[in-house]
Short mmCIF file of C-alpha atoms in Angstrom, two decimals:
data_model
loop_
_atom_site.label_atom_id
_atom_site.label_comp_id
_atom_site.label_asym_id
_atom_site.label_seq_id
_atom_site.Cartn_x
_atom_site.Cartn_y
_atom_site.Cartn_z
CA UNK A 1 113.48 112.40 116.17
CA UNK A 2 116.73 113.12 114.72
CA UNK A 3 118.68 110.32 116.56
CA UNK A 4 116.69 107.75 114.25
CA UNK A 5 118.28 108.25 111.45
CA UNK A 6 121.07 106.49 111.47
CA UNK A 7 124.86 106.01 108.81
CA UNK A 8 123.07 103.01 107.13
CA UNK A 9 120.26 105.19 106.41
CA UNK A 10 122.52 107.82 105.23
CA UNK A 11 124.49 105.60 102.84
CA UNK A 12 121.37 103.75 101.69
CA UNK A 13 119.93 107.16 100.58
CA UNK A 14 122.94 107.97 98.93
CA UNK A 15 122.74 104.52 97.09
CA UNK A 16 119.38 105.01 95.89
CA UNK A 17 119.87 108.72 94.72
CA UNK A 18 123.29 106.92 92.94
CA UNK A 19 125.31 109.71 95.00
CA UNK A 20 128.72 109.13 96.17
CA UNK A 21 129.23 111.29 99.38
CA UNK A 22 132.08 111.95 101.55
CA UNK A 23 131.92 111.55 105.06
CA UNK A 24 131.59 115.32 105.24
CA UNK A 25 128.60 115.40 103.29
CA UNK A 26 127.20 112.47 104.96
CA UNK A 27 127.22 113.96 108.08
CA UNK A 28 126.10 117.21 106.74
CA UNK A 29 123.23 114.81 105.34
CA UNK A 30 122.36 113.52 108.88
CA UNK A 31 122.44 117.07 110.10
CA UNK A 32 119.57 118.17 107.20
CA UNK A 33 117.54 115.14 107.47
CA UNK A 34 117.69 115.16 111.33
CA UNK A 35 115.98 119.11 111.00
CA UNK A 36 113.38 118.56 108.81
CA UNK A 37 112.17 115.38 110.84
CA UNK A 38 111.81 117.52 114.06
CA UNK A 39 110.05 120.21 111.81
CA UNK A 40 107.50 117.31 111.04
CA UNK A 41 107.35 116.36 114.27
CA UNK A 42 107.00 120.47 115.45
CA UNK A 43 103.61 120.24 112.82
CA UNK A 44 102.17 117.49 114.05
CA UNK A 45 102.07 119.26 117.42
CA UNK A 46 99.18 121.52 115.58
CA UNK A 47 95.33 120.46 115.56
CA UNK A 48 94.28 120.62 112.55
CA UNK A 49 90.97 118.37 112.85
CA UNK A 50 89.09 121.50 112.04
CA UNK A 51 90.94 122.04 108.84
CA UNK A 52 89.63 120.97 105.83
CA UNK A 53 91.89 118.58 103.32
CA UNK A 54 92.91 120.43 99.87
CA UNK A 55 94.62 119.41 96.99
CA UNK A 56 95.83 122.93 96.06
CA UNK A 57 96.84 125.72 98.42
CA UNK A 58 95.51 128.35 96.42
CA UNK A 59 91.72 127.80 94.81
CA UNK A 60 91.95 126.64 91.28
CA UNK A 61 89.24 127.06 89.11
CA UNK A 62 89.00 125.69 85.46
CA UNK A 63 91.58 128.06 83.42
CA UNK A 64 90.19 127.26 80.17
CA UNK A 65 89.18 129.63 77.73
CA UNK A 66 85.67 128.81 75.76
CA UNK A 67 86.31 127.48 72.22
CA UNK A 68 84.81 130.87 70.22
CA UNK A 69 85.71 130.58 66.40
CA UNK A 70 87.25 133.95 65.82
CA UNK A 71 87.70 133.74 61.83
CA UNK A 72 85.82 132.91 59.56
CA UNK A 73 85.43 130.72 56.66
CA UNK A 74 87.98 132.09 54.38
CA UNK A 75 88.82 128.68 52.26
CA UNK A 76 89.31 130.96 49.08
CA UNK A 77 92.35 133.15 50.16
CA UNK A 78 93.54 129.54 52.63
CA UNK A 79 93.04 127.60 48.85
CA UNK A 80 95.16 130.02 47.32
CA UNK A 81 98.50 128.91 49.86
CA UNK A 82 97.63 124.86 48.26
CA UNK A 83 100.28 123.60 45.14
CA UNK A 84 97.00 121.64 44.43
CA UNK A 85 93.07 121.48 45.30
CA UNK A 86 90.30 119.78 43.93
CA UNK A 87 86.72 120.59 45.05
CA UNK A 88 87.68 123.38 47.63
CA UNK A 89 89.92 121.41 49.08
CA UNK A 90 93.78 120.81 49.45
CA UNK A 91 95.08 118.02 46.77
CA UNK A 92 97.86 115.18 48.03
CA UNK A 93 99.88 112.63 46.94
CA UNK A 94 98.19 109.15 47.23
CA UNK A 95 100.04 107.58 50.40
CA UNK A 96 98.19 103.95 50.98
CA UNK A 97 97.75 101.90 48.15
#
């Protein structure tokens, strides 16, 4: 598998990840791409019809915490923090006419 990949492919990858490679590194490139193409083909060699598609490897399970109120209503000492309130509540400027 790794004789398909070719110098144009090499240089067009380089062009689209806006890398400017040497000759070295494109080579080295080839080299890299080459292996990991043969380790895709070595896993398709594997029958995995009895295997069961996942989106995670690991089991995820809802990591959420339940909304409990832990304090409680405590709008006197919260009041006291406001330069202004009115009615139990915090006073502000007028922004919209």
């Amino acid at each position: 598998m790794a004789n398909i990949i070719s110098d144009e492919t090499i240089e067009y990858v380089g062009i689209l990840a806006k890398l400017e490679l040497s000759e070295e590194e494109k080579k080295q490139a080839k080299e890299d791409m080459g292996s990991m193409l043969d380790y895709i083909d070595k896993l398709n060699e594997l029958d995995t019809s009895a295997v069961e598609p996942m989106s995670h490897v690991f089991p995820v399970h809802n990591v959420f915490r339940e909304d409990v109120v832990v304090n409680e209503d405590d709008r006197e000492n919260i009041l006291k923090n406001a330069p202004e309130q009115k009615d139990g509540s915090f006073e502000v400027p007028k922004t919209v006419e």
